[in-house]
XYZ file of C-alpha atoms in Angstrom:
538
model
C 175.912 83.707 165.700
C 175.440 85.985 168.887
C 171.837 86.454 169.956
C 171.758 89.709 171.914
C 169.118 90.673 173.638
C 166.810 94.665 173.822
C 166.156 94.514 177.362
C 163.355 97.365 177.983
C 161.975 95.958 181.189
C 163.329 93.390 183.759
C 161.338 92.128 186.250
C 162.874 89.636 188.696
C 160.027 87.262 190.340
C 160.356 84.999 193.792
C 160.231 81.933 190.960
C 163.613 83.609 190.032
C 162.114 83.845 186.538
C 163.398 86.927 184.636
C 161.436 88.716 181.444
C 163.959 89.675 178.303
C 161.834 91.453 175.346
C 164.810 90.056 172.525
C 165.282 91.347 169.042
C 167.920 89.992 167.266
C 171.378 91.561 165.850
C 173.671 91.280 163.293
C 176.911 89.034 163.788
C 179.879 89.937 165.579
C 182.754 88.206 166.663
C 182.287 85.298 169.181
C 184.686 86.523 171.740
C 187.029 83.381 173.958
C 188.449 84.476 177.175
C 190.673 82.011 178.661
C 190.309 83.326 182.150
C 186.854 83.136 182.581
C 187.603 81.361 186.689
C 185.248 83.430 188.485
C 186.931 81.352 191.614
C 190.281 82.749 190.382
C 188.933 86.259 190.692
C 191.264 87.706 193.599
C 188.298 88.745 195.857
C 188.954 90.535 199.379
C 187.418 90.484 201.783
C 186.641 86.271 200.471
C 183.218 85.233 199.786
C 181.055 82.273 201.293
C 180.730 80.375 198.372
C 181.825 81.152 194.687
C 180.477 79.094 192.362
C 182.075 79.347 188.660
C 180.345 78.695 185.268
C 183.549 79.879 182.883
C 181.883 81.427 181.015
C 181.560 85.812 180.798
C 179.089 88.472 181.352
C 180.554 90.694 178.217
C 180.454 94.698 180.164
C 180.568 97.189 177.134
C 178.181 100.343 175.587
C 175.408 97.858 175.173
C 174.951 97.677 178.820
C 172.553 98.766 181.907
C 171.571 98.461 185.446
C 167.952 98.775 186.751
C 167.028 98.200 190.193
C 163.654 97.122 191.699
C 161.288 100.081 191.477
C 159.518 101.173 195.059
C 162.513 99.559 196.888
C 164.249 102.372 198.997
C 167.314 102.751 198.908
C 168.415 100.589 195.908
C 168.401 103.223 193.122
C 170.831 104.802 194.685
C 173.050 101.742 195.435
C 172.452 101.672 191.380
C 173.629 105.138 190.695
C 176.411 104.630 192.791
C 177.664 101.569 190.529
C 177.264 103.428 187.874
C 179.949 106.520 188.764
C 182.382 104.113 190.201
C 181.851 102.252 186.783
C 182.637 105.175 185.066
C 185.685 106.306 187.381
C 186.711 102.768 186.740
C 186.792 101.780 182.875
C 185.661 105.521 181.709
C 182.299 103.594 180.625
C 178.801 105.118 180.864
C 176.171 102.606 182.216
C 172.455 104.112 182.055
C 170.543 103.570 185.310
C 166.503 102.538 185.088
C 166.403 103.628 181.781
C 167.597 106.764 181.726
C 169.847 108.169 178.328
C 169.605 104.318 177.565
C 169.406 104.044 174.022
C 170.668 100.186 172.806
C 170.787 97.260 175.189
C 171.984 93.726 175.286
C 172.269 92.936 178.701
C 171.289 93.957 182.329
C 172.759 94.447 185.729
C 169.933 93.558 187.720
C 169.566 94.838 191.392
C 167.062 93.230 193.285
C 165.554 93.100 196.291
C 164.677 89.843 197.356
C 162.756 88.072 199.962
C 164.599 84.548 199.920
C 164.606 83.630 203.455
C 168.816 82.130 202.618
C 169.332 86.184 202.825
C 168.107 86.592 206.169
C 171.380 88.910 207.162
C 170.830 92.572 206.584
C 174.432 92.818 204.744
C 173.836 89.610 203.009
C 173.762 89.418 199.370
C 173.615 87.177 195.896
C 175.075 87.410 192.233
C 174.464 85.572 189.923
C 176.528 86.451 186.688
C 175.105 84.903 183.159
C 176.356 85.884 179.481
C 173.425 88.378 179.661
C 172.565 89.271 182.735
C 173.867 89.959 186.676
C 171.384 89.775 188.928
C 172.046 91.100 192.546
C 170.217 89.809 195.212
C 169.432 90.886 198.199
C 166.988 92.305 201.447
C 167.895 95.117 202.200
C 170.023 97.681 199.962
C 172.677 98.048 202.851
C 173.060 94.060 201.595
C 173.125 95.442 197.484
C 175.659 97.729 198.750
C 177.935 95.213 199.709
C 177.225 92.946 196.995
C 178.196 96.627 193.932
C 182.151 95.960 196.060
C 182.050 92.066 195.285
C 181.020 93.480 191.217
C 183.405 95.943 191.578
C 186.387 94.192 191.671
C 185.359 92.101 189.371
C 185.253 94.468 186.864
C 188.736 93.842 184.830
C 191.244 96.927 184.990
C 191.654 96.733 181.256
C 189.585 96.293 178.360
C 189.704 92.547 176.290
C 191.022 92.943 172.834
C 188.327 92.467 170.181
C 187.240 92.207 167.069
C 184.632 93.946 168.296
C 183.609 97.449 167.256
C 183.442 98.151 171.476
C 185.476 97.432 173.976
C 184.587 95.161 175.971
C 185.229 94.063 179.681
C 184.157 90.318 179.931
C 183.233 89.745 184.197
C 183.707 85.927 184.749
C 180.518 83.756 185.245
C 179.298 81.926 187.867
C 177.359 82.308 191.618
C 178.451 84.215 194.401
C 176.730 83.494 197.882
C 177.779 85.934 200.688
C 177.780 87.307 204.309
C 179.494 88.714 206.328
C 181.075 87.012 210.133
C 181.203 89.672 212.054
C 178.091 93.067 212.080
C 181.154 95.501 213.427
C 183.495 95.168 210.654
C 185.450 99.196 212.587
C 188.772 100.990 211.640
C 189.408 103.796 214.060
C 191.128 107.295 212.784
C 192.709 109.466 215.723
C 191.692 113.331 213.991
C 192.681 114.894 217.843
C 196.828 114.153 217.426
C 197.057 115.283 214.104
C 193.517 116.656 211.991
C 192.810 115.344 209.165
C 190.542 117.493 206.608
C 186.743 116.384 205.833
C 188.501 115.745 202.422
C 190.811 113.202 203.888
C 187.937 111.406 206.044
C 186.180 111.326 202.740
C 189.171 109.198 200.661
C 189.397 106.751 203.530
C 186.018 105.796 203.946
C 186.084 105.484 200.360
C 188.801 102.997 200.319
C 187.071 101.378 203.625
C 184.127 100.927 202.047
C 184.904 99.189 198.721
C 186.784 96.137 201.602
C 182.891 96.359 203.493
C 183.908 97.777 206.281
C 181.239 99.629 207.644
C 182.449 101.787 210.793
C 184.303 104.111 211.054
C 184.913 105.660 215.054
C 186.822 109.267 215.416
C 189.105 109.454 217.957
C 187.721 113.293 218.318
C 188.936 114.338 221.360
C 192.222 113.496 222.974
C 194.824 116.570 225.476
C 196.202 117.904 222.202
C 193.039 119.084 220.435
C 189.371 119.129 220.383
C 188.427 118.973 217.093
C 184.355 119.089 216.875
C 182.427 122.102 217.969
C 180.111 122.274 220.193
C 177.922 125.155 220.145
C 177.237 125.253 223.773
C 180.434 124.945 224.904
C 182.509 127.380 222.271
C 186.286 127.403 223.747
C 186.761 123.679 223.101
C 187.500 124.937 219.944
C 188.831 127.928 219.871
C 191.434 126.864 222.395
C 191.180 123.603 222.697
C 191.482 122.925 218.802
C 194.303 125.162 218.262
C 196.963 122.770 218.352
C 198.394 119.422 217.868
C 201.440 116.919 218.703
C 204.565 118.930 217.492
C 202.777 122.543 217.820
C 201.079 122.081 214.477
C 198.104 124.508 214.170
C 195.654 121.725 214.782
C 192.310 122.643 213.234
C 188.724 121.559 213.871
C 185.199 120.257 212.021
C 182.206 122.633 212.522
C 178.764 120.427 213.476
C 177.967 121.147 209.051
C 181.551 119.546 208.920
C 180.777 116.749 210.737
C 177.099 116.327 208.952
C 178.914 116.101 205.980
C 180.893 113.438 207.216
C 178.533 111.510 208.536
C 176.362 112.264 205.675
C 178.962 110.831 202.924
C 179.285 107.423 205.566
C 175.620 107.120 205.521
C 175.600 107.133 201.338
C 178.400 104.124 201.889
C 176.327 102.358 204.529
C 179.022 103.711 206.921
C 177.841 104.199 210.397
C 179.801 107.310 212.102
C 181.235 106.500 215.729
C 181.985 109.806 217.618
C 184.446 109.397 220.769
C 184.940 111.728 223.321
C 188.055 110.242 225.157
C 187.651 110.671 229.353
C 188.131 110.972 232.275
C 191.624 111.168 230.982
C 192.661 112.589 227.499
C 191.186 115.679 228.376
C 193.752 119.195 228.562
C 192.385 120.087 225.660
C 189.156 120.431 227.262
C 190.426 121.361 231.025
C 193.123 123.973 229.064
C 189.721 125.668 227.369
C 187.809 125.362 230.712
C 189.817 125.162 233.925
C 186.686 124.460 235.506
C 186.493 121.107 234.485
C 189.843 120.165 235.342
C 190.693 117.554 238.354
C 194.109 116.978 238.198
C 195.083 119.609 240.422
C 197.841 121.451 238.483
C 197.375 124.652 236.249
C 196.190 123.384 231.974
C 198.264 124.382 229.355
C 198.541 123.870 225.514
C 200.278 120.101 225.433
C 202.048 119.106 222.332
C 203.619 116.168 223.453
C 203.089 112.733 223.421
C 202.909 110.843 226.184
C 199.868 110.322 228.369
C 198.034 109.665 231.567
C 198.244 112.970 233.015
C 194.947 113.731 232.807
C 191.758 114.021 234.166
C 188.135 115.576 235.186
C 186.794 116.275 238.141
C 185.341 113.420 238.934
C 182.836 114.754 241.857
C 181.524 118.296 240.401
C 178.533 118.346 238.516
C 179.536 120.903 236.400
C 181.326 117.931 234.865
C 178.451 116.674 234.526
C 176.390 119.466 233.227
C 179.105 119.578 230.724
C 179.335 116.199 229.289
C 175.459 115.884 229.413
C 176.528 119.296 226.260
C 179.130 117.629 224.330
C 177.157 113.534 224.036
C 173.406 115.875 223.364
C 175.274 117.553 220.777
C 177.222 115.135 218.547
C 174.551 112.996 219.298
C 171.762 115.018 217.559
C 174.359 114.793 214.412
C 174.669 111.259 214.594
C 172.150 108.381 213.371
C 174.190 105.544 214.718
C 173.132 103.798 217.486
C 176.936 104.367 219.074
C 179.422 107.226 221.620
C 182.237 105.813 222.385
C 183.185 107.605 225.661
C 186.489 106.549 225.457
C 187.422 105.628 229.315
C 191.570 104.944 228.931
C 194.954 105.367 230.686
C 193.192 107.044 233.157
C 196.470 106.686 235.262
C 195.746 110.197 237.819
C 192.379 109.536 238.844
C 191.419 107.437 241.474
C 189.457 104.501 241.008
C 186.690 104.328 243.045
C 186.245 108.374 241.106
C 187.027 106.274 237.770
C 184.309 103.827 238.575
C 181.819 106.455 239.517
C 182.713 109.090 236.306
C 181.893 105.930 234.310
C 178.195 104.758 235.743
C 177.250 108.387 235.650
C 178.632 109.204 231.866
C 176.718 105.760 230.361
C 173.409 107.339 231.986
C 174.202 110.330 230.255
C 174.648 108.442 227.429
C 172.091 106.483 227.558
C 169.540 109.279 228.417
C 171.266 110.861 224.741
C 169.335 107.054 223.139
C 173.223 105.575 221.784
C 174.600 102.687 223.517
C 178.452 103.371 225.492
C 181.107 101.921 224.570
C 184.256 102.671 225.754
C 187.807 101.233 226.251
C 188.621 97.786 227.941
C 189.035 99.592 231.553
C 185.003 100.426 231.479
C 184.947 96.701 232.800
C 185.554 97.797 235.925
C 183.229 100.313 236.695
C 179.333 98.628 236.882
C 178.197 99.946 233.703
C 174.615 97.029 231.917
C 175.524 94.409 229.691
C 174.213 96.911 227.234
C 177.290 98.108 227.287
C 180.257 97.517 225.005
C 183.923 96.906 226.225
C 186.331 97.490 223.099
C 189.532 95.829 224.281
C 192.724 96.733 223.117
C 195.165 96.181 225.906
C 194.119 94.270 228.524
C 192.803 89.887 228.528
C 191.667 90.301 232.296
C 189.583 93.138 231.217
C 187.456 91.886 228.425
C 187.093 89.026 230.293
C 185.170 90.925 232.770
C 183.081 92.096 230.023
C 182.623 89.242 229.253
C 181.307 88.075 233.153
C 178.437 90.845 232.757
C 177.820 89.337 229.071
C 178.412 92.723 228.020
C 179.699 92.808 223.909
C 183.189 92.947 223.006
C 185.308 94.735 220.271
C 187.974 93.107 219.299
C 191.093 95.121 218.918
C 193.940 94.087 220.236
C 197.284 96.487 220.036
C 199.937 94.025 219.411
C 197.625 92.840 216.429
C 195.530 95.553 215.264
C 196.832 98.734 215.938
C 197.509 100.151 212.567
C 199.813 103.331 213.814
C 202.085 100.186 215.118
C 205.160 99.662 213.096
C 205.491 97.164 209.419
C 209.209 96.663 211.330
C 212.890 98.396 212.777
C 212.907 99.700 209.268
C 209.219 101.613 208.919
C 209.770 105.559 209.582
C 206.195 106.315 210.567
C 204.946 104.714 213.573
C 205.081 103.511 217.233
C 205.740 99.893 218.394
C 205.303 99.606 221.781
C 202.987 97.182 221.517
C 204.640 95.452 218.498
C 206.132 95.266 215.038
C 203.150 94.272 213.196
C 203.726 93.170 209.512
C 201.408 92.264 207.020
C 201.659 88.702 207.840
C 201.381 89.162 211.109
C 198.115 91.418 210.919
C 196.374 88.915 208.557
C 197.571 85.866 210.708
C 195.596 85.924 213.482
C 191.649 85.329 214.525
C 189.078 87.349 216.537
C 187.903 83.827 217.810
C 191.247 83.378 219.127
C 191.040 84.159 222.587
C 188.801 82.230 224.686
C 185.958 85.465 223.910
C 182.484 83.485 223.002
C 181.448 84.234 219.654
C 178.079 84.816 220.570
C 179.936 88.374 223.161
C 182.118 89.393 219.740
C 180.329 92.082 218.616
C 183.221 92.723 215.635
C 187.230 94.056 214.899
C 188.108 96.945 214.267
C 191.334 98.051 213.499
C 192.641 101.931 215.332
C 195.145 104.102 213.171
C 196.866 106.677 216.652
C 197.865 109.752 214.766
C 200.740 110.228 217.043
C 203.379 110.018 213.646
C 201.855 110.636 211.090
C 200.374 114.407 210.166
C 198.814 114.097 205.911
C 196.779 111.827 204.069
C 199.659 110.102 202.347
C 201.128 109.029 205.742
C 197.788 108.105 206.622
C 197.707 105.523 204.204
C 200.796 103.898 204.731
C 200.607 102.858 207.669
C 196.667 102.025 207.111
C 197.434 99.835 203.932
C 197.353 97.111 202.527
C 197.137 96.294 206.199
C 193.650 97.434 206.526
C 192.673 95.114 203.655
C 193.450 92.179 205.585
C 191.445 93.333 208.787
C 189.216 93.622 206.707
C 189.171 89.818 205.191
C 189.137 88.993 209.477
C 186.162 90.384 210.054
C 184.147 89.388 206.905
C 185.256 86.061 206.309
C 185.125 82.720 208.609
C 188.187 81.761 209.872
C 187.492 78.211 207.804
C 188.104 80.491 204.712
C 191.017 82.291 205.470
C 194.252 81.558 204.157
C 197.563 83.441 203.914
C 199.177 81.275 200.973
C 196.008 82.375 199.475
C 195.052 85.643 200.538
C 198.272 86.634 199.882
C 197.930 86.089 195.825
C 194.659 87.932 195.822
C 196.617 91.274 197.726
C 198.938 91.535 195.568
C 196.516 91.899 192.372
C 194.755 95.320 195.278
C 197.775 96.754 193.901
C 196.274 98.647 190.513
C 192.777 99.794 192.431
C 194.996 100.978 195.108
C 197.552 102.929 192.185
C 194.709 104.102 190.603
C 192.951 105.631 193.667
C 196.344 107.420 194.714
C 196.916 105.188 197.636
C 200.583 105.336 199.094
C 200.098 101.794 200.114
C 203.188 99.929 201.995
C 204.751 98.480 199.416
C 205.716 95.082 201.936
C 208.250 92.475 200.283
C 206.422 89.878 201.265
C 203.764 90.148 198.319
C 204.805 89.951 194.788
C 202.638 93.139 193.651
C 200.979 92.801 190.759
C 199.951 96.092 187.776
C 197.208 94.121 186.304
C 195.763 89.773 186.615
C 193.556 89.554 183.630
C 194.866 89.074 180.136
C 191.819 88.467 177.828
C 192.574 87.201 173.674
C 190.159 87.139 171.240
C 188.990 85.075 168.367
C 186.612 85.069 165.413
C 184.386 81.637 165.336
C 182.641 80.076 161.912
């Protein structure tokens, strides 16, 4: 016989005590599931520790979600999980007693003060036959934990003799915590514009794999994509085109706020980038007073870079930058503002250093930490600034010498706009061809940068050759999935042979979400992992 449990309330105490109110139900068939080894489930990124107990939690119509009371954000995490379960397997799971009838099993999302969970994103999962307990100190940690739980839900129910469908979740304990606190992706919306809905879809896919930073490259020679109310021609003129001569586009401030809100709900930080003093043709076309290259600016739809610059010795330029940084910072709750700083080929060195120093003070004035591409390490900036290493190891070492934090984004390993191989239609190859295995088989710790100076990693996707969300997905996936593991999982738990098996099992998720991923022949893509059978036992 199976003893079922009717749960009215659940309190998780520091001693790990769970109080359950029990009542008897008629006999039901005993479920026998061959694949109940938690250690074999294809989780990405791979957790710190997985201990299987070789039984299963039966997710079904008698399951409910409860969250800690008076714990900020935990109820929203529970509602998010219920929404995703509904979208995945069309199962309604009530949250905190709402619309709950008979409850036999519970998923409890618990705010814990355990010293083992002393990092903001740390979590523990205890999966038993009648309960799943997710412990985290913060709602952010709980949110990372439910992404793991989502990956544990089978794609199809098992074929049981029970009246209802059951989705068995293998039992055991998972302990997890990220290797790096900064795990980023960058999307270039300047070369080609991507709508709010496109960005939201990308956010959802990134959040599933525990990415927590989305860097938006908002301005470049070919387009200015963010409304600045004090300088309206930036979008009226500068936002009117893109690479190849398309219509361009821009985000109103309400659009941008909606992207920020959507990301916040998924515990993702938006990092705005206004690239300067180079990559500034679109701004100079709108306001020629900003221009410093001595040429009459015209709208630009090409792909070459390095020809534009602001006038770094003009006070009007810094008044302009102050307005831009102020308006964007007021809409951006995250701690960072990215000022670009790369490929300023026509800016004299002394002018460049003067400019970066001035911009850093403006960014600090508006309460943000400045990030810049690795060239900014040549300026006289303080140790609170962050260098994003993309091209020059020498610049990265200069940043370390100044005790700056470094975001690791080497173009020949981490750039999502690089082609997979010589046959790939989309993308470029000036840095390298980056097949799926090369994208995974490297480590941020490989380059001699001390671990304490590595803020984290980021995978940029430049958009010269992509024009829509389908093409974006083709270059980003599956490589972005591997980058998520490089940032989250400690090096000793990363192994290509093991990873490529787990990656193969991501196909159902990608296909269910209509992701146009690149079907690399290096991967034996699977349609479904779990097969179950049931027998009736006396």
